[in-house]
PDB file of C-alpha atoms and ligand atoms in Angstrom:
ATOM      1  CA  UNK A 613      24.693 -15.711  -6.067  1.00  0.00           C
ATOM      2  CA  UNK A 614      21.261 -16.089  -7.576  1.00  0.00           C
ATOM      3  CA  UNK A 615      20.826 -18.823 -10.056  1.00  0.00           C
ATOM      4  CA  UNK A 616      18.387 -18.592 -12.673  1.00  0.00           C
ATOM      5  CA  UNK A 617      16.376 -21.648 -11.348  1.00  0.00           C
ATOM      6  CA  UNK A 618      16.186 -20.000  -8.013  1.00  0.00           C
ATOM      7  CA  UNK A 619      12.500 -20.065  -6.489  1.00  0.00           C
ATOM      8  CA  UNK A 620      11.309 -16.507  -5.881  1.00  0.00           C
ATOM      9  CA  UNK A 621       7.536 -17.184  -4.756  1.00  0.00           C
ATOM     10  CA  UNK A 622       6.567 -20.340  -2.983  1.00  0.00           C
ATOM     11  CA  UNK A 623       2.787 -21.234  -1.968  1.00  0.00           C
ATOM     12  CA  UNK A 624       2.534 -24.185   0.209  1.00  0.00           C
ATOM     13  CA  UNK A 625      -0.980 -25.497   0.798  1.00  0.00           C
ATOM     14  CA  UNK A 626      -2.318 -21.896   1.210  1.00  0.00           C
ATOM     15  CA  UNK A 627      -5.535 -21.159   2.673  1.00  0.00           C
ATOM     16  CA  UNK A 628      -7.573 -17.980   2.746  1.00  0.00           C
ATOM     17  CA  UNK A 629     -10.535 -17.629   4.629  1.00  0.00           C
ATOM     18  CA  UNK A 630     -12.295 -14.399   4.841  1.00  0.00           C
ATOM     19  CA  UNK A 631     -14.519 -13.628   7.872  1.00  0.00           C
ATOM     20  CA  UNK A 632     -17.260 -10.969   7.428  1.00  0.00           C
ATOM     21  CA  UNK A 633     -18.652  -8.646  10.041  1.00  0.00           C
ATOM     22  CA  UNK A 634     -21.498 -10.995  10.996  1.00  0.00           C
ATOM     23  CA  UNK A 635     -18.973 -13.967  11.484  1.00  0.00           C
ATOM     24  CA  UNK A 636     -19.564 -15.680   7.985  1.00  0.00           C
ATOM     25  CA  UNK A 637     -16.639 -17.450   6.974  1.00  0.00           C
ATOM     26  CA  UNK A 638     -15.704 -17.724   3.192  1.00  0.00           C
ATOM     27  CA  UNK A 639     -12.943 -19.930   1.747  1.00  0.00           C
ATOM     28  CA  UNK A 640     -11.216 -18.056  -1.016  1.00  0.00           C
ATOM     29  CA  UNK A 641      -8.188 -20.364  -1.373  1.00  0.00           C
ATOM     30  CA  UNK A 642      -8.563 -23.662  -0.464  1.00  0.00           C
ATOM     31  CA  UNK A 643      -5.191 -25.088  -0.200  1.00  0.00           C
ATOM     32  CA  UNK A 644      -3.074 -23.640  -3.181  1.00  0.00           C
ATOM     33  CA  UNK A 645       0.609 -24.820  -3.944  1.00  0.00           C
ATOM     34  CA  UNK A 646       2.883 -23.612  -6.636  1.00  0.00           C
ATOM     35  CA  UNK A 647       6.210 -22.132  -7.159  1.00  0.00           C
ATOM     36  CA  UNK A 648       7.380 -19.557  -9.283  1.00  0.00           C
ATOM     37  CA  UNK A 649      10.913 -19.227 -10.368  1.00  0.00           C
ATOM     38  CA  UNK A 650      13.098 -15.990 -10.559  1.00  0.00           C
ATOM     39  CA  UNK A 651      12.609 -14.263 -13.983  1.00  0.00           C
ATOM     40  CA  UNK A 652       9.327 -16.056 -14.828  1.00  0.00           C
ATOM     41  CA  UNK A 653       6.299 -14.234 -16.320  1.00  0.00           C
ATOM     42  CA  UNK A 654       3.220 -15.990 -15.150  1.00  0.00           C
ATOM     43  CA  UNK A 655      -0.468 -15.151 -15.531  1.00  0.00           C
ATOM     44  CA  UNK A 656      -2.894 -16.238 -12.782  1.00  0.00           C
ATOM     45  CA  UNK A 657      -6.016 -16.870 -14.521  1.00  0.00           C
ATOM     46  CA  UNK A 658      -9.660 -17.466 -13.640  1.00  0.00           C
ATOM     47  CA  UNK A 659     -13.228 -16.046 -13.753  1.00  0.00           C
ATOM     48  CA  UNK A 660     -14.356 -13.134 -11.417  1.00  0.00           C
ATOM     49  CA  UNK A 661     -14.384 -14.425  -7.864  1.00  0.00           C
ATOM     50  CA  UNK A 662     -12.081 -17.287  -8.258  1.00  0.00           C
ATOM     51  CA  UNK A 663      -9.195 -15.834  -5.864  1.00  0.00           C
ATOM     52  CA  UNK A 664      -6.649 -14.136  -8.120  1.00  0.00           C
ATOM     53  CA  UNK A 665      -6.631 -11.072  -5.945  1.00  0.00           C
ATOM     54  CA  UNK A 666      -6.207 -12.845  -3.045  1.00  0.00           C
ATOM     55  CA  UNK A 667      -3.110 -14.583  -4.429  1.00  0.00           C
ATOM     56  CA  UNK A 668      -1.949 -11.447  -5.494  1.00  0.00           C
ATOM     57  CA  UNK A 669      -2.221  -9.752  -2.319  1.00  0.00           C
ATOM     58  CA  UNK A 670      -0.819 -12.504  -0.255  1.00  0.00           C
ATOM     59  CA  UNK A 671       2.201 -12.644  -2.885  1.00  0.00           C
ATOM     60  CA  UNK A 672       2.515  -8.874  -1.797  1.00  0.00           C
ATOM     61  CA  UNK A 673       2.280  -9.388   1.751  1.00  0.00           C
ATOM     62  CA  UNK A 674      -0.715  -7.033   1.748  1.00  0.00           C
ATOM     63  CA  UNK A 675      -2.833  -9.711   3.542  1.00  0.00           C
ATOM     64  CA  UNK A 676      -1.648 -12.940   5.439  1.00  0.00           C
ATOM     65  CA  UNK A 677      -2.822 -16.545   4.674  1.00  0.00           C
ATOM     66  CA  UNK A 678      -4.956 -18.246   7.449  1.00  0.00           C
ATOM     67  CA  UNK A 679      -3.411 -21.660   6.532  1.00  0.00           C
ATOM     68  CA  UNK A 680      -0.294 -22.968   4.716  1.00  0.00           C
ATOM     69  CA  UNK A 681       2.988 -21.116   4.469  1.00  0.00           C
ATOM     70  CA  UNK A 682       4.092 -18.339   1.855  1.00  0.00           C
ATOM     71  CA  UNK A 683       7.845 -17.889   0.950  1.00  0.00           C
ATOM     72  CA  UNK A 684       8.850 -14.685  -0.710  1.00  0.00           C
ATOM     73  CA  UNK A 685      12.650 -14.137  -1.842  1.00  0.00           C
ATOM     74  CA  UNK A 686      13.895 -16.945   0.608  1.00  0.00           C
ATOM     75  CA  UNK A 687      11.927 -15.695   3.596  1.00  0.00           C
ATOM     76  CA  UNK A 688       8.905 -17.321   5.144  1.00  0.00           C
ATOM     77  CA  UNK A 689       6.082 -14.490   5.269  1.00  0.00           C
ATOM     78  CA  UNK A 690       4.626 -15.648   8.551  1.00  0.00           C
ATOM     79  CA  UNK A 691       8.089 -15.474  10.395  1.00  0.00           C
ATOM     80  CA  UNK A 692       8.711 -11.870   9.071  1.00  0.00           C
ATOM     81  CA  UNK A 693       8.357  -8.733  11.409  1.00  0.00           C
ATOM     82  CA  UNK A 694       6.415  -6.020  10.424  1.00  0.00           C
ATOM     83  CA  UNK A 695       9.323  -3.841   9.592  1.00  0.00           C
ATOM     84  CA  UNK A 696      10.749  -6.807   7.475  1.00  0.00           C
ATOM     85  CA  UNK A 697       7.517  -6.984   5.575  1.00  0.00           C
ATOM     86  CA  UNK A 698       7.435  -3.456   4.939  1.00  0.00           C
ATOM     87  CA  UNK A 699      11.111  -3.328   3.643  1.00  0.00           C
ATOM     88  CA  UNK A 700      10.092  -6.397   1.352  1.00  0.00           C
ATOM     89  CA  UNK A 701       7.113  -4.464  -0.100  1.00  0.00           C
ATOM     90  CA  UNK A 702       8.946  -1.338  -0.372  1.00  0.00           C
ATOM     91  CA  UNK A 703      12.163  -2.615  -2.097  1.00  0.00           C
ATOM     92  CA  UNK A 704      11.390  -6.089  -3.636  1.00  0.00           C
ATOM     93  CA  UNK A 705       8.041  -5.697  -4.753  1.00  0.00           C
ATOM     94  CA  UNK A 706       6.220  -3.506  -7.338  1.00  0.00           C
ATOM     95  CA  UNK A 707       2.406  -3.192  -7.378  1.00  0.00           C
ATOM     96  CA  UNK A 708       0.135  -2.509 -10.440  1.00  0.00           C
ATOM     97  CA  UNK A 709      -3.541  -2.327  -9.773  1.00  0.00           C
ATOM     98  CA  UNK A 710      -6.449  -2.252 -12.256  1.00  0.00           C
ATOM     99  CA  UNK A 711      -7.615   1.200 -11.047  1.00  0.00           C
ATOM    100  CA  UNK A 712      -4.062   2.860 -11.700  1.00  0.00           C
ATOM    101  CA  UNK A 713      -4.206   4.367  -8.038  1.00  0.00           C
ATOM    102  CA  UNK A 714      -2.222   7.512  -9.045  1.00  0.00           C
ATOM    103  CA  UNK A 715      -2.405  10.746  -6.441  1.00  0.00           C
ATOM    104  CA  UNK A 716      -4.433  12.917  -8.603  1.00  0.00           C
ATOM    105  CA  UNK A 717      -2.719  16.314  -7.414  1.00  0.00           C
ATOM    106  CA  UNK A 718       0.793  15.061  -8.162  1.00  0.00           C
ATOM    107  CA  UNK A 719       2.298  15.308 -11.609  1.00  0.00           C
ATOM    108  CA  UNK A 720       3.271  11.967 -13.578  1.00  0.00           C
ATOM    109  CA  UNK A 721       6.733  12.274 -12.564  1.00  0.00           C
ATOM    110  CA  UNK A 722       5.872  12.853  -8.987  1.00  0.00           C
ATOM    111  CA  UNK A 723       3.833  10.043  -8.757  1.00  0.00           C
ATOM    112  CA  UNK A 724       6.571   7.820 -10.322  1.00  0.00           C
ATOM    113  CA  UNK A 725       9.169   9.172  -7.743  1.00  0.00           C
ATOM    114  CA  UNK A 726       6.653   8.273  -4.642  1.00  0.00           C
ATOM    115  CA  UNK A 727       8.277   4.825  -3.809  1.00  0.00           C
ATOM    116  CA  UNK A 728      11.679   6.484  -3.700  1.00  0.00           C
ATOM    117  CA  UNK A 729      10.636   8.465  -0.877  1.00  0.00           C
ATOM    118  CA  UNK A 730       9.785   5.563   1.086  1.00  0.00           C
ATOM    119  CA  UNK A 731      12.975   3.754  -0.019  1.00  0.00           C
ATOM    120  CA  UNK A 732      15.125   6.640   0.439  1.00  0.00           C
ATOM    121  CA  UNK A 733      16.623   6.381  -3.189  1.00  0.00           C
ATOM    122  CA  UNK A 734      15.400   9.833  -4.331  1.00  0.00           C
ATOM    123  CA  UNK A 735      18.669  11.311  -5.534  1.00  0.00           C
ATOM    124  CA  UNK A 736      19.436  12.537  -9.027  1.00  0.00           C
ATOM    125  CA  UNK A 737      20.361   9.403 -10.181  1.00  0.00           C
ATOM    126  CA  UNK A 738      16.759   7.835  -9.254  1.00  0.00           C
ATOM    127  CA  UNK A 739      15.297  10.888 -11.269  1.00  0.00           C
ATOM    128  CA  UNK A 740      17.100  10.279 -14.380  1.00  0.00           C
ATOM    129  CA  UNK A 741      16.453   6.547 -14.114  1.00  0.00           C
ATOM    130  CA  UNK A 742      12.571   7.575 -13.728  1.00  0.00           C
ATOM    131  CA  UNK A 743      12.709   9.815 -16.663  1.00  0.00           C
ATOM    132  CA  UNK A 744      14.658   7.388 -18.614  1.00  0.00           C
ATOM    133  CA  UNK A 745      11.731   4.807 -17.738  1.00  0.00           C
ATOM    134  CA  UNK A 746       9.061   7.238 -18.751  1.00  0.00           C
ATOM    135  CA  UNK A 747      10.702   7.913 -22.114  1.00  0.00           C
ATOM    136  CA  UNK A 748      10.911   4.189 -22.610  1.00  0.00           C
ATOM    137  CA  UNK A 749       7.194   3.754 -22.015  1.00  0.00           C
ATOM    138  CA  UNK A 750       6.309   6.667 -24.494  1.00  0.00           C
ATOM    139  CA  UNK A 751       5.795   9.215 -21.732  1.00  0.00           C
ATOM    140  CA  UNK A 752       8.879  11.480 -22.048  1.00  0.00           C
ATOM    141  CA  UNK A 753       6.730  14.410 -23.001  1.00  0.00           C
ATOM    142  CA  UNK A 754       4.146  13.791 -20.142  1.00  0.00           C
ATOM    143  CA  UNK A 755       6.173  14.316 -17.088  1.00  0.00           C
ATOM    144  CA  UNK A 756       4.285  17.102 -15.696  1.00  0.00           C
ATOM    145  CA  UNK A 757       0.841  16.235 -16.700  1.00  0.00           C
ATOM    146  CA  UNK A 758      -1.469  15.402 -13.724  1.00  0.00           C
ATOM    147  CA  UNK A 759      -3.312  11.961 -14.056  1.00  0.00           C
ATOM    148  CA  UNK A 760      -6.441  13.652 -15.001  1.00  0.00           C
ATOM    149  CA  UNK A 761      -4.950  15.133 -18.089  1.00  0.00           C
ATOM    150  CA  UNK A 762      -3.769  11.749 -19.424  1.00  0.00           C
ATOM    151  CA  UNK A 763      -5.500   8.775 -20.835  1.00  0.00           C
ATOM    152  CA  UNK A 764      -6.288   5.480 -19.219  1.00  0.00           C
ATOM    153  CA  UNK A 765      -3.608   3.716 -21.073  1.00  0.00           C
ATOM    154  CA  UNK A 766      -1.031   6.672 -20.170  1.00  0.00           C
ATOM    155  CA  UNK A 767      -2.091   6.183 -16.531  1.00  0.00           C
ATOM    156  CA  UNK A 768      -1.530   2.749 -16.310  1.00  0.00           C
ATOM    157  CA  UNK A 769       1.923   3.196 -18.070  1.00  0.00           C
ATOM    158  CA  UNK A 770       2.689   5.758 -15.303  1.00  0.00           C
ATOM    159  CA  UNK A 771       1.866   3.181 -12.780  1.00  0.00           C
ATOM    160  CA  UNK A 772       3.911   0.502 -14.267  1.00  0.00           C
ATOM    161  CA  UNK A 773       6.836   2.754 -14.243  1.00  0.00           C
ATOM    162  CA  UNK A 774       6.098   3.717 -10.467  1.00  0.00           C
ATOM    163  CA  UNK A 775       6.090  -0.040  -9.774  1.00  0.00           C
ATOM    164  CA  UNK A 776       9.633  -0.310 -11.085  1.00  0.00           C
ATOM    165  CA  UNK A 777      11.226   2.629 -10.007  1.00  0.00           C
ATOM    166  CA  UNK A 778      12.831   0.772  -7.162  1.00  0.00           C
ATOM    167  CA  UNK A 779      14.009  -1.691  -9.434  1.00  0.00           C
ATOM    168  CA  UNK A 780      11.934  -4.473  -7.753  1.00  0.00           C
ATOM    169  CA  UNK A 781      12.538  -8.240  -8.053  1.00  0.00           C
ATOM    170  CA  UNK A 782       8.945  -8.857  -8.441  1.00  0.00           C
ATOM    171  CA  UNK A 783       6.200  -6.862 -10.194  1.00  0.00           C
ATOM    172  CA  UNK A 784       2.664  -8.013  -9.331  1.00  0.00           C
ATOM    173  CA  UNK A 785      -0.072  -6.713 -11.422  1.00  0.00           C
ATOM    174  CA  UNK A 786      -3.699  -7.340 -10.650  1.00  0.00           C
ATOM    175  CA  UNK A 787      -6.067  -7.215 -13.660  1.00  0.00           C
ATOM    176  CA  UNK A 788      -3.366  -4.221 -14.959  1.00  0.00           C
ATOM    177  CA  UNK A 789      -5.663  -4.151 -18.366  1.00  0.00           C
ATOM    178  CA  UNK A 790      -8.987  -4.475 -17.102  1.00  0.00           C
ATOM    179  CA  UNK A 791      -9.876  -0.875 -17.690  1.00  0.00           C
ATOM    180  CA  UNK A 792      -8.203  -0.355 -21.012  1.00  0.00           C
ATOM    181  CA  UNK A 793      -9.286  -0.555 -24.335  1.00  0.00           C
ATOM    182  CA  UNK A 794      -7.309  -3.308 -26.644  1.00  0.00           C
ATOM    183  CA  UNK A 795      -4.826  -0.796 -28.007  1.00  0.00           C
ATOM    184  CA  UNK A 796      -3.833   0.533 -24.672  1.00  0.00           C
ATOM    185  CA  UNK A 797      -3.850  -2.949 -23.086  1.00  0.00           C
ATOM    186  CA  UNK A 798      -1.387  -4.240 -25.608  1.00  0.00           C
ATOM    187  CA  UNK A 799       0.694  -1.486 -25.013  1.00  0.00           C
ATOM    188  CA  UNK A 800       0.898  -2.102 -21.277  1.00  0.00           C
ATOM    189  CA  UNK A 801       1.302  -5.986 -21.860  1.00  0.00           C
ATOM    190  CA  UNK A 802       4.127  -5.129 -24.246  1.00  0.00           C
ATOM    191  CA  UNK A 803       5.867  -2.985 -21.591  1.00  0.00           C
ATOM    192  CA  UNK A 804       5.565  -5.928 -18.828  1.00  0.00           C
ATOM    193  CA  UNK A 805       7.011  -8.539 -21.384  1.00  0.00           C
ATOM    194  CA  UNK A 806       9.972  -6.182 -22.392  1.00  0.00           C
ATOM    195  CA  UNK A 807      10.537  -5.490 -18.498  1.00  0.00           C
ATOM    196  CA  UNK A 808      10.530  -9.200 -17.869  1.00  0.00           C
ATOM    197  CA  UNK A 809      12.934  -9.807 -20.513  1.00  0.00           C
ATOM    198  CA  UNK A 810      15.394  -7.112 -20.447  1.00  0.00           C
ATOM    199  CA  UNK A 811      15.686  -6.743 -16.268  1.00  0.00           C
ATOM    200  CA  UNK A 812      14.632 -10.043 -15.624  1.00  0.00           C
ATOM    201  CA  UNK A 813      11.939  -8.908 -13.370  1.00  0.00           C
ATOM    202  CA  UNK A 814       9.594 -11.760 -12.243  1.00  0.00           C
ATOM    203  CA  UNK A 815       6.148 -10.693 -13.203  1.00  0.00           C
ATOM    204  CA  UNK A 816       2.903 -12.049 -11.829  1.00  0.00           C
ATOM    205  CA  UNK A 817      -0.360 -10.597 -13.360  1.00  0.00           C
ATOM    206  CA  UNK A 818      -3.926 -11.775 -12.778  1.00  0.00           C
ATOM    207  CA  UNK A 819      -6.566 -11.701 -15.493  1.00  0.00           C
ATOM    208  CA  UNK A 820      -9.813 -13.328 -16.525  1.00  0.00           C
ATOM    209  CA  UNK A 821      -8.855 -12.752 -20.244  1.00  0.00           C
ATOM    210  CA  UNK A 822      -7.281 -15.346 -22.156  1.00  0.00           C
ATOM    211  CA  UNK A 823      -6.037 -12.917 -24.591  1.00  0.00           C
ATOM    212  CA  UNK A 824      -4.008 -11.135 -21.861  1.00  0.00           C
ATOM    213  CA  UNK A 825      -2.844 -14.182 -20.196  1.00  0.00           C
ATOM    214  CA  UNK A 826      -1.005 -15.093 -23.815  1.00  0.00           C
ATOM    215  CA  UNK A 827       1.314 -12.628 -22.965  1.00  0.00           C
ATOM    216  CA  UNK A 828       2.578 -14.506 -20.150  1.00  0.00           C
ATOM    217  CA  UNK A 829       4.984 -17.310 -20.509  1.00  0.00           C
ATOM    218  CA  UNK A 830       3.240 -19.707 -18.049  1.00  0.00           C
ATOM    219  CA  UNK A 831      -0.587 -19.739 -16.897  1.00  0.00           C
ATOM    220  CA  UNK A 832      -1.737 -20.858 -13.545  1.00  0.00           C
ATOM    221  CA  UNK A 833      -5.671 -21.531 -13.551  1.00  0.00           C
ATOM    222  CA  UNK A 834      -7.474 -20.952 -10.642  1.00  0.00           C
ATOM    223  CA  UNK A 835     -11.078 -21.716 -10.019  1.00  0.00           C
ATOM    224  CA  UNK A 836     -13.324 -21.506  -6.552  1.00  0.00           C
ATOM    225  CA  UNK A 837     -10.112 -21.188  -4.814  1.00  0.00           C
ATOM    226  CA  UNK A 838      -8.382 -24.226  -6.190  1.00  0.00           C
ATOM    227  CA  UNK A 839      -5.584 -24.442  -8.951  1.00  0.00           C
ATOM    228  CA  UNK A 840      -7.376 -26.464 -11.805  1.00  0.00           C
ATOM    229  CA  UNK A 841      -4.436 -26.666 -14.389  1.00  0.00           C
ATOM    230  CA  UNK A 842      -0.981 -25.172 -15.368  1.00  0.00           C
ATOM    231  CA  UNK A 843       0.217 -24.497 -18.826  1.00  0.00           C
ATOM    232  CA  UNK A 844       3.492 -23.382 -20.243  1.00  0.00           C
ATOM    233  CA  UNK A 845       3.777 -22.172 -23.485  1.00  0.00           C
ATOM    234  CA  UNK A 846       6.635 -21.351 -26.100  1.00  0.00           C
ATOM    235  CA  UNK A 847       7.196 -17.412 -26.177  1.00  0.00           C
ATOM    236  CA  UNK A 848       5.077 -15.251 -28.194  1.00  0.00           C
ATOM    237  CA  UNK A 849       7.530 -14.689 -30.962  1.00  0.00           C
ATOM    238  CA  UNK A 850       7.771 -18.598 -31.170  1.00  0.00           C
ATOM    239  CA  UNK A 851       4.025 -18.987 -31.574  1.00  0.00           C
ATOM    240  CA  UNK A 852       3.810 -16.234 -34.183  1.00  0.00           C
ATOM    241  CA  UNK A 853       5.886 -18.656 -36.412  1.00  0.00           C
ATOM    242  CA  UNK A 854       3.146 -21.394 -35.980  1.00  0.00           C
TER     243      UNK A 854
HETATM  244  N1  LIG B1493     -12.413  -9.214   2.279  1.00  0.00           N
HETATM  245  C1  LIG B1493     -13.456 -10.060   2.024  1.00  0.00           C
HETATM  246  N2  LIG B1493     -14.243 -10.570   2.595  1.00  0.00           N
HETATM  247  C2  LIG B1493     -14.989 -11.531   2.512  1.00  0.00           C
HETATM  248  N3  LIG B1493     -14.977 -12.176   1.257  1.00  0.00           N
HETATM  249  C3  LIG B1493     -13.707 -11.732   0.227  1.00  0.00           C
HETATM  250  C4  LIG B1493     -13.083 -10.561   0.743  1.00  0.00           C
HETATM  251  N4  LIG B1493     -12.228 -10.433  -0.415  1.00  0.00           N
HETATM  252  C5  LIG B1493     -12.609 -11.450  -1.257  1.00  0.00           C
HETATM  253  N5  LIG B1493     -13.704 -12.267  -0.987  1.00  0.00           N
HETATM  254  C6  LIG B1493     -14.328 -13.306  -1.631  1.00  0.00           C
HETATM  255  O1  LIG B1493     -13.256 -14.135  -1.955  1.00  0.00           O
HETATM  256  C7  LIG B1493     -13.503 -14.651  -3.333  1.00  0.00           C
HETATM  257  C8  LIG B1493     -12.171 -14.363  -4.046  1.00  0.00           C
HETATM  258  O2  LIG B1493     -12.129 -13.101  -4.417  1.00  0.00           O
HETATM  259  P1  LIG B1493     -10.905 -12.455  -5.145  1.00  0.00           P
HETATM  260  O3  LIG B1493      -9.624 -12.853  -4.792  1.00  0.00           O
HETATM  261  O4  LIG B1493     -11.077 -10.829  -5.359  1.00  0.00           O
HETATM  262  O5  LIG B1493     -11.108 -12.768  -6.632  1.00  0.00           O
HETATM  263  P2  LIG B1493     -11.002 -12.294  -8.214  1.00  0.00           P
HETATM  264  O6  LIG B1493      -9.739 -11.302  -7.897  1.00  0.00           O
HETATM  265  O7  LIG B1493     -10.642 -13.892  -8.713  1.00  0.00           O
HETATM  266  O8  LIG B1493     -12.206 -11.843  -8.582  1.00  0.00           O
HETATM  267  C9  LIG B1493     -14.892 -13.999  -3.903  1.00  0.00           C
HETATM  268  O9  LIG B1493     -15.897 -14.850  -3.714  1.00  0.00           O
HETATM  269  C10 LIG B1493     -14.752 -12.691  -3.028  1.00  0.00           C
HETATM  270  O10 LIG B1493     -16.159 -12.450  -2.996  1.00  0.00           O
HETATM  271 MG1  LIG B1494      -9.852  -9.597  -8.733  1.00  0.00          MG
END
């Protein structure tokens, strides 16, 4: 049985060196260590170029580290086969990106159902769950709309539902509000906070914006590929009472 204090993501002295076509090496992460427990809501914060996307890509096993080790859901990533990695990405991890990444010729609900094609969970139960999630994010009347018929905020809410449709253990969101106006950004962040609370989904988002980071319960600050500080904060609901 999973206990609440179980570590779900562990980085141990993780390094990432990118080498460009002309052989020039760039150290994007220079020995990063932290642990994230099941059910946490963490913001990885830092200025542009600090290494946030690299951290999230490594967490999502979209890329591999050049040093150190990463353990996701109890498994050491560099010891996993390609098929095990694919299964981890498809079943246990949901991704949300700054640019929504919806398929333009599919409707909102078809976009949401895409991950269930891979996970082979696309029965009527999955469809009714998807419709329920779409209603919960306020898009119950937009199921048949194409992405270009939706606002940025609506597209990102579709992307969040798509990331949740396989009921992942971990939701990774890389600058999810980077392209949104304040009102739409708050709507998306409130959905993430609710998902974290109601489903217990572990959420890691990246942002350069302190006003976005405040929605998380814990912040990890990164600069030039190194963690500079960490802070935990009381729940937003508690801070409002101050
Ligand atoms: N594929 C790559 N090849 C070379 N350098 C890269 C590559 N991806 C990222 N970098 C560099 O690594 C650093 C960290 O990038 P990134 O993780 O995208 O930062 P952030 O998301 O915080 O803006 C940046 O200086 C960036 O230019
Ligand atoms: Mg980035």
